[in-house]
XYZ file of C-alpha atoms in Angstrom:
468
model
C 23.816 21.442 7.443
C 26.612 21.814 4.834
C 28.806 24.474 4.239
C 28.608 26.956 1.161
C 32.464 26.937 0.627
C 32.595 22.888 1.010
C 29.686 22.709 -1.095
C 31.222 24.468 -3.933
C 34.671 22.893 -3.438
C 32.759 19.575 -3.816
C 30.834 20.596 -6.704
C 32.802 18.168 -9.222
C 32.445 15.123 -7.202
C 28.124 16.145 -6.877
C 27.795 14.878 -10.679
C 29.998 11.790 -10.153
C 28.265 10.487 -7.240
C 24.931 11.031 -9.103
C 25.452 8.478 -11.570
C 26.429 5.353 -8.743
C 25.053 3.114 -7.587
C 25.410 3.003 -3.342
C 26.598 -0.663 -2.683
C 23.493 -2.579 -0.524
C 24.748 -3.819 2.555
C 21.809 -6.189 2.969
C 21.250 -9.218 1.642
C 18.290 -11.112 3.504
C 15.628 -10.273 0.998
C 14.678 -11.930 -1.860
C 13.564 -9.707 -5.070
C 9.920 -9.910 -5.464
C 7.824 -10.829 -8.954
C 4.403 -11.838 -10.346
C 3.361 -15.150 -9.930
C 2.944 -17.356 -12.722
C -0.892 -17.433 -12.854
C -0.771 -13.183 -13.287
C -2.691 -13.032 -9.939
C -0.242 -12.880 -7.404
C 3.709 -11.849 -5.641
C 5.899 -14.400 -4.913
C 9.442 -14.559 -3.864
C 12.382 -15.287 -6.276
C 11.578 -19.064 -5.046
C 8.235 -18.884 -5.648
C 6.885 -18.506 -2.461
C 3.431 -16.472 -2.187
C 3.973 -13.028 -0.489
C 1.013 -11.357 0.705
C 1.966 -7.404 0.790
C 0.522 -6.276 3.974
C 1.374 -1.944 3.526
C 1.803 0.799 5.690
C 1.722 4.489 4.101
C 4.419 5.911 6.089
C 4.301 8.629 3.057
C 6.513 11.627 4.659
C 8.731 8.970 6.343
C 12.325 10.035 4.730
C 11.529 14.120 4.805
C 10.531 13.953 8.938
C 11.782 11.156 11.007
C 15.561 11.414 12.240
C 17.354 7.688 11.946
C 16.293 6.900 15.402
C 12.512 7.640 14.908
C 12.742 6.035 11.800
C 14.489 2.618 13.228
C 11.138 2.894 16.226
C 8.648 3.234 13.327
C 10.174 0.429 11.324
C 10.381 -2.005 14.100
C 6.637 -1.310 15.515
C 5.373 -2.232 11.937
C 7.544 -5.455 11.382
C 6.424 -6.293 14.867
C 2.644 -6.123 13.610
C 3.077 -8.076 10.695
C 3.712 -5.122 7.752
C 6.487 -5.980 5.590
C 5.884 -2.943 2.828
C 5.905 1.092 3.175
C 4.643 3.083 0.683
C 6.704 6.517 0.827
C 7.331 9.618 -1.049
C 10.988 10.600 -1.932
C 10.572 13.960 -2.911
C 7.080 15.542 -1.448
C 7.554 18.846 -2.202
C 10.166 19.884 -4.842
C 10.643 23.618 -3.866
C 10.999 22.596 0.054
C 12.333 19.205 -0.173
C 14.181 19.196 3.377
C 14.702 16.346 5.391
C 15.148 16.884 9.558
C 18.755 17.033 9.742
C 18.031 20.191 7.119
C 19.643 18.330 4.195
C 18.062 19.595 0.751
C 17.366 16.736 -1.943
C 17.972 18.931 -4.860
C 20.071 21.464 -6.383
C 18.286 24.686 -7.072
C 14.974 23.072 -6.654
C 15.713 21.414 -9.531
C 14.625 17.545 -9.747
C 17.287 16.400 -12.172
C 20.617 17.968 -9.744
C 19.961 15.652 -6.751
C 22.170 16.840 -4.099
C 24.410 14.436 -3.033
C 28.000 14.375 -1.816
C 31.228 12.262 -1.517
C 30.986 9.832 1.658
C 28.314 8.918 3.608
C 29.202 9.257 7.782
C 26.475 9.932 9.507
C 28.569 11.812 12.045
C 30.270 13.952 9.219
C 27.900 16.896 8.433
C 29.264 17.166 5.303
C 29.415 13.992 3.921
C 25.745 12.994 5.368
C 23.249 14.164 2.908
C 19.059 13.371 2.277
C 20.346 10.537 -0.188
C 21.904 9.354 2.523
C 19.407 9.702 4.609
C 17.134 7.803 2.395
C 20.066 4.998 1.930
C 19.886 4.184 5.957
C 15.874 3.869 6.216
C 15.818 1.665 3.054
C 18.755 -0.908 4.729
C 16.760 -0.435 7.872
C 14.081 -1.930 6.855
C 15.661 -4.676 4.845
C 17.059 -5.993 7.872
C 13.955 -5.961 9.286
C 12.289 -7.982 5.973
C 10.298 -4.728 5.039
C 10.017 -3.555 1.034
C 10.161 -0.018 0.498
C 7.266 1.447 -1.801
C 8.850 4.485 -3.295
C 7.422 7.688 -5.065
C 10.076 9.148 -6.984
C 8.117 12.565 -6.938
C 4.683 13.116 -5.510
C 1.998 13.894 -8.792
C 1.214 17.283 -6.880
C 4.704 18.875 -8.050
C 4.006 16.955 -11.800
C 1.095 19.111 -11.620
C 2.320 22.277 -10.630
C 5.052 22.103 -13.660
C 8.190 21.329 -10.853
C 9.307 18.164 -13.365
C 9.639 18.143 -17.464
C 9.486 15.260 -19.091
C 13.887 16.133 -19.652
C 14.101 16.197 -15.968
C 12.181 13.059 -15.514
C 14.295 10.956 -17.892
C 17.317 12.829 -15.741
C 16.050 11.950 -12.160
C 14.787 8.262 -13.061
C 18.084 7.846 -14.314
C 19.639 8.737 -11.422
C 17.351 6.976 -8.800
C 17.317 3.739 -10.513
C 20.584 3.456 -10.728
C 21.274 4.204 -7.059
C 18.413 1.736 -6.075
C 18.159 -1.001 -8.624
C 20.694 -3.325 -6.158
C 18.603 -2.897 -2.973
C 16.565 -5.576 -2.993
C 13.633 -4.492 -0.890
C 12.740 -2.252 -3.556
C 9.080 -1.227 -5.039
C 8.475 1.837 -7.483
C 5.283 3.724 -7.471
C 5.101 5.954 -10.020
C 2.728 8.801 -9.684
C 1.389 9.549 -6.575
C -2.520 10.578 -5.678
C -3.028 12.323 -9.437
C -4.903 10.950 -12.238
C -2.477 9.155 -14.993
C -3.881 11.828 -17.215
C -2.629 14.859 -15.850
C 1.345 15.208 -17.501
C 1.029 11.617 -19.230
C 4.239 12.022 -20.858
C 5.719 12.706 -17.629
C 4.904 9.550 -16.260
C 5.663 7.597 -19.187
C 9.096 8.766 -19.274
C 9.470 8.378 -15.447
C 8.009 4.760 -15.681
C 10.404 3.632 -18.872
C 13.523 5.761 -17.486
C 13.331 3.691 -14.464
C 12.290 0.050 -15.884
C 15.105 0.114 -18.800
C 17.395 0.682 -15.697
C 15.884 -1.827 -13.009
C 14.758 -5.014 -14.233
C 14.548 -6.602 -11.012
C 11.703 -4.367 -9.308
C 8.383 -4.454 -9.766
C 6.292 -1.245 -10.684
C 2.871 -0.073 -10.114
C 1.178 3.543 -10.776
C -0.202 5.231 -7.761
C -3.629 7.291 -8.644
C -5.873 9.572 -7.199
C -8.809 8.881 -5.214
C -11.517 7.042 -6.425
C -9.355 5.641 -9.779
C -7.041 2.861 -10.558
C -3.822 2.398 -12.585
C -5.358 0.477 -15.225
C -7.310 3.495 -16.717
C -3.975 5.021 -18.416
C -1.662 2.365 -17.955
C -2.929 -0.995 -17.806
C -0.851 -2.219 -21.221
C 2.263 -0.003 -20.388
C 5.503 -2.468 -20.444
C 6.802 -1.242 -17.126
C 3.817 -1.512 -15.229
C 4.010 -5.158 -13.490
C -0.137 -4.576 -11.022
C -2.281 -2.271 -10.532
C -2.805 -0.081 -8.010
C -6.168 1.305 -6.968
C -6.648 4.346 -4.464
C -10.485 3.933 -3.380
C -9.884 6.965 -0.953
C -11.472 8.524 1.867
C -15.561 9.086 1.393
C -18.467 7.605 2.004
C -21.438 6.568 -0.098
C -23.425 9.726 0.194
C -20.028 11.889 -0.203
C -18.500 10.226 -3.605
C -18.190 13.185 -5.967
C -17.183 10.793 -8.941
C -20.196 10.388 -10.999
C -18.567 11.309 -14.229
C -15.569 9.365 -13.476
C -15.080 5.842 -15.728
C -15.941 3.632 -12.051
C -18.092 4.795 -10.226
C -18.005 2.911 -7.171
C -18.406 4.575 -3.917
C -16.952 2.740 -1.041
C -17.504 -0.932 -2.533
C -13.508 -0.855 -3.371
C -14.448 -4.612 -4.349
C -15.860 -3.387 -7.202
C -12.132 -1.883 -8.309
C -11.171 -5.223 -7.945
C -13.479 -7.059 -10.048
C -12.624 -4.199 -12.734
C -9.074 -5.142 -12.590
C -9.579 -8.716 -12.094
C -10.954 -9.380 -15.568
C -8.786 -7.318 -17.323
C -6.046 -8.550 -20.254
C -3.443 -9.044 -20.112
C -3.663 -10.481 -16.516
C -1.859 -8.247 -13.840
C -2.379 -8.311 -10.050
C -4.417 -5.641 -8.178
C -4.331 -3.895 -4.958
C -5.794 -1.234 -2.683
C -3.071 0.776 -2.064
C -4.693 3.662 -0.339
C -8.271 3.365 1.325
C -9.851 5.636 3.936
C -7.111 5.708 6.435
C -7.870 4.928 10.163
C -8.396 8.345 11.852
C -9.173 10.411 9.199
C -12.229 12.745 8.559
C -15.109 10.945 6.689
C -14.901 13.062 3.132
C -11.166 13.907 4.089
C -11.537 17.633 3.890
C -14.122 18.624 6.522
C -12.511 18.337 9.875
C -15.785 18.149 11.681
C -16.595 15.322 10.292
C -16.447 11.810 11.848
C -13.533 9.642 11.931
C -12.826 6.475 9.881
C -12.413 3.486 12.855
C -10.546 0.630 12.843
C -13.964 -1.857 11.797
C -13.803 -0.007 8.144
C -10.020 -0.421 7.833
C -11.133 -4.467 8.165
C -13.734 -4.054 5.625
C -11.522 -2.265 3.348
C -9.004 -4.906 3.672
C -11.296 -8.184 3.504
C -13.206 -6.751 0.906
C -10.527 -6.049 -1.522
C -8.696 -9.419 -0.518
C -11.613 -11.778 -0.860
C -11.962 -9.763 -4.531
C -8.878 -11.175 -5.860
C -6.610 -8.337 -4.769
C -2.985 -9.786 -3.650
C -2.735 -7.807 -0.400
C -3.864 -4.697 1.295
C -2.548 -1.154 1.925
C -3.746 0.380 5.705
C -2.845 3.901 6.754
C -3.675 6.047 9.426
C -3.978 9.899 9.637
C -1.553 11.180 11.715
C 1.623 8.248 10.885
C 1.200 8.751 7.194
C 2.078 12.772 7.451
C 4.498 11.314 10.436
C 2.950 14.071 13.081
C 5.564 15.324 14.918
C 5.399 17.936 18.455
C 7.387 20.634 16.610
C 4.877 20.511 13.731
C 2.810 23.944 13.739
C -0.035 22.527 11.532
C -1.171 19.038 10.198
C -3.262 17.822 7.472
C -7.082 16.559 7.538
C -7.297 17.360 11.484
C -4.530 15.205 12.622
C -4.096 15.896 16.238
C -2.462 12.722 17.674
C 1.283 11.970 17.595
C 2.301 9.171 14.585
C 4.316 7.728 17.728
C 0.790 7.199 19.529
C -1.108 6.781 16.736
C 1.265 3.578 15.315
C -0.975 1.545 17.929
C -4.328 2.214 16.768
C -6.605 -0.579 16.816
C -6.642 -0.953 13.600
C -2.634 -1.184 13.161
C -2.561 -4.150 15.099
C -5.564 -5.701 13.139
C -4.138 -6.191 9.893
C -1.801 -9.022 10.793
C -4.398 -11.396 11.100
C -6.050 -10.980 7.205
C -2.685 -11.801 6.296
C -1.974 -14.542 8.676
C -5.882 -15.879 7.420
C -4.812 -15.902 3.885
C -1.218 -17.535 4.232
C -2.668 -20.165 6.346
C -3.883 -21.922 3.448
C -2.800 -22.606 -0.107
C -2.784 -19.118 -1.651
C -1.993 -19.110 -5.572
C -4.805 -21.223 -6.269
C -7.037 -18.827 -4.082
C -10.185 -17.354 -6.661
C -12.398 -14.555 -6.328
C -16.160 -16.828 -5.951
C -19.436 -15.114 -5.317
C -21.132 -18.424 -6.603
C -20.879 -19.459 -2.780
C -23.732 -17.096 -2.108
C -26.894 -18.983 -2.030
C -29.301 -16.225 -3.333
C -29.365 -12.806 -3.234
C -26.452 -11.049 -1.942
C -26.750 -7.899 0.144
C -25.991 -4.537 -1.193
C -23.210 -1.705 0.493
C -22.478 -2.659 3.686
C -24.359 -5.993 3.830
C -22.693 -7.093 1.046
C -20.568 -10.395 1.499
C -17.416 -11.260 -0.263
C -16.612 -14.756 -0.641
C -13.024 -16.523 -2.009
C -11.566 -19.758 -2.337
C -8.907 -22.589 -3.076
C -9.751 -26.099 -4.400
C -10.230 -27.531 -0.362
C -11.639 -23.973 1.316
C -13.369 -21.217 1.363
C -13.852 -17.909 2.950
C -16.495 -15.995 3.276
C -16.649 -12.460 4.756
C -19.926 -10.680 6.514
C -18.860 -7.213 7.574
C -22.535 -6.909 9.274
C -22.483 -10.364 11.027
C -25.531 -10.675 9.070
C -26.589 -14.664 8.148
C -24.743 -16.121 5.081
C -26.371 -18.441 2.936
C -23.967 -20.961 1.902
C -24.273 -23.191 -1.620
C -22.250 -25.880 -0.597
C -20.170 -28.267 -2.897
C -17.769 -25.501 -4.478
C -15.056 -27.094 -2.832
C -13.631 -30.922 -2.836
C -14.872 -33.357 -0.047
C -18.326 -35.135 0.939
C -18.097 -33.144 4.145
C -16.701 -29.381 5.139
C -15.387 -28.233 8.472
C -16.953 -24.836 9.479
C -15.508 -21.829 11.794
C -15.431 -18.496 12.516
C -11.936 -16.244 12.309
C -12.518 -13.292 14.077
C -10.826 -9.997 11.986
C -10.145 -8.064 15.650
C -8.445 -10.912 17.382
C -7.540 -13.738 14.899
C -8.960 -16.492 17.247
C -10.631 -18.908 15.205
C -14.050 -20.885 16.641
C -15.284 -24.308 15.559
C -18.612 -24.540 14.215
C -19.115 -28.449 13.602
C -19.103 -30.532 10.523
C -21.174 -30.495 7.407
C -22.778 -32.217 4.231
C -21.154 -30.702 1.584
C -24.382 -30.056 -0.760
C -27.543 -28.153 -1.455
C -27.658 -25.260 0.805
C -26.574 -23.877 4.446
C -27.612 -21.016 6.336
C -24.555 -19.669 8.909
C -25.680 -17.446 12.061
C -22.175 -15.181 13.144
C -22.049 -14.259 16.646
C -23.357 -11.106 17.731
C -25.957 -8.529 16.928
C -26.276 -7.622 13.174
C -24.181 -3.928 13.153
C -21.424 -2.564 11.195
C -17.943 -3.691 12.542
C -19.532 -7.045 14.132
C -17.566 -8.666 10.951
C -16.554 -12.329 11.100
C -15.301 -14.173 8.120
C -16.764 -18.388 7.885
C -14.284 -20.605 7.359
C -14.757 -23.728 5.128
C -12.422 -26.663 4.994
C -13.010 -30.176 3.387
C -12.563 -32.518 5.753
């Protein structure tokens, strides 16, 4: 969109503006940190925050302001108040819509920025810019923004030294550290392995700049952050990607976890780690996606596994959950000629998938009781548990206790593992949130619970126990 000749009369004022910081205009949000017990997010006054994420991943590269304001408001609307989003996706082509490049010469440490910032100026609007408005947008509407500094792919291909990294984290920190609805994921879907150094520097650059944000790792599929970084200073959780296959298509035998879908299992890993960090799922199999990912034939993932992603990983001792969806996360537009992993439908359509509107209710279900105190407990399973998809995941807090059956299969209770002579049982239904009174029980030896329904996949219903 800019001129050469203004471009090159402006070239002087390019270095200045990289090194400041834009001022925030918002002020609503409160900074975000790790609750005392090591387990949890809480706000700055200690109030539990339960990160319900979107990967709106291609977000700042394809959406103009408007489109951008219409995705932002659909997802507060449902309850998500993170996105997880890549800054630069592609170093060589890193465009935005309005045809603003990111970089000088392709080069990660020149970001291309210039003096001013009216949208309705062409040459003072630039992709920094760009990127300014979305992040304010969605602080106004109480959204954090999950950011990739640079997607692992261009790590990989040798696009960013470990001198450019230290150049570019300077430079992003410092224009981000006094937003506060501000997350960093470093990485982003490659193994911590793959140009360690690189990340290192990217993850200290960054933390010796911002303080005030928290910092995870994002990794490829089937891996989690703690494998290379677990006792790195400027990692605050973990992050898990349990990606897109299913039992009989996990390719990760030789990996260090091995765990197929059971993403609870990622959790438990994590979970009894030291030090103590918090964990998440920040990238399962995305609604509408191809079973495997790569084989377009394939069958899709529906909004049921989405749920059993999310309650699985929750009632583990994760501290939230990360959905996506095929076609929003690569932001599917009508002028694309191509999309990725089959994507056919619109992200405008697609941001009402079942699923989508789903998620609110795990997180209204965990907020609705006292949440720091909440445990990982399999010890409420009277006898054997079931394996893959019959499994059931059970958590806690000192006066209730939830227990998840993604089957609707029976679950034997042990009763007395929380306070009271006698519990209150009911069913909280994942698609709707409506919650169903069971009756009242003796809160010892053993009970059996029947869920509604036929036993299937996706008739999932979560028991709720409450000491009366």
């Amino acid at each position: 969109m800019r001129k050469g000749l203004y471009f090159l009369a402006c070239i002087a004022f390019i270095y200045a503006a990289c090194s400041t910081t834009k001022e925030n205009t918002v002020d609503g949000l409160s900074a975000l940190k790790v609750s005392e017990n090591g387990r949890y997010l809480v706000t700055e006054d200690g109030e539990p925050f339960f990160w319900l994420g979107d990967t709106g991943w291609l977000l700042f590269g394809k959406l103009t302001r408007e489109e951008a304001d219409t995705y932002l408001e659909d997802r507060k609307n449902k309850g998500f108040n993170v996105i997880q989003v890549m800054v630069l996706h592609d170093v060589p082509h890193s465009v935005n819509r309005y045809g603003d490049s990111a970089l000088v010469n392709k080069d990660v440490s020149r970001p291309d920025t210039t003096a001013g910032n009216s949208p309705t100026d062409s040459l003072q609007y630039d992709f920094w810019d760009h990127v300014d408005y979305v992040i304010d947008k969605a602080a106004e509407k109480n959204i954090y923004m999950a950011l990739v500094p640079v997607w692992g792919s261009n790590v990989k291909a040798g696009h960013v030294t470990q001198q450019q990294a230290k150049a570019y984290g300077e430079f992003i920190a410092n224009r981000y550290k006094d937003r506060k609805n501000i997350i960093w994921l470093n990485g982003g879907d490659i193994p911590g392995s793959d140009s360690l150094d690189v990340w290192k520097t990217l993850g200290t650059t960054i933390k010796q700049i911002d303080t005030a944000h928290l910092m995870t790792f994002h990794p490829r599929g089937r891996t989690a952050s703690s494998e290379w970084f677990h006792n790195e200073d400027w990692l605050d959780f973990n992050m898990v990607q349990s990606g897109h296959r299913r039992y009989d298509q996990d390719t990760s035998a030789k990996e260090k976890r091995h765990f197929g879908e059971d993403n609870w299992k990622f959790m438990d890993y994590d979970y009894a780690l030291n030090p103590v960090k918090p964990t998440i799922d920040g990238e399962p199999s995305y609604e509408g996606i191809p079973q495997g990912l790569h084989d377009t034939t394939e069958i899709r993932w529906k909004d049921y596994d989405v749920r059993r992603y999310g309650y699985w990983s929750v009632f583990s001792g994760a501290f939230g959950y990360t959905y996506g969806h095929n076609s929003v996360m690569q932001m599917h537009l009508p002028t694309d000629s191509t999309s990725a992993y089959g994507s056919k439908e619109l992200w405008s359509s697609a941001i009402n998938a079942p699923g989508a509107g789903q998620m609110i209710h795990l997180k209204n279900l965990m907020l609705s009781r006292p949440y720091l105190e909440r445990v990982p407990d399999q010890s409420l399973i009277a006898g054997e548990n079931g394996e893959k998809h019959d499994r059931l995941l059970a958590t806690r807090g000192k006066n209730y206790a939830f227990i998840y059956a993604y089957t609707g299969r029976n679950i034997p209770v042990t009763m007395g593992k929380i306070e009271g002579d006698k519990v209150k049982a009911s069913w909280f239904n994942p698609r709707d949130g409506k919650i169903t009174e069971i009756g009242e029980f003796d809160n010892k030896g053993t009970h059996e619970f029947d869920p509604p329904g036929e036993v299937k996949g996706g008739n999932d219903w979560v028991l709720i126990l409450d000491s009366v």
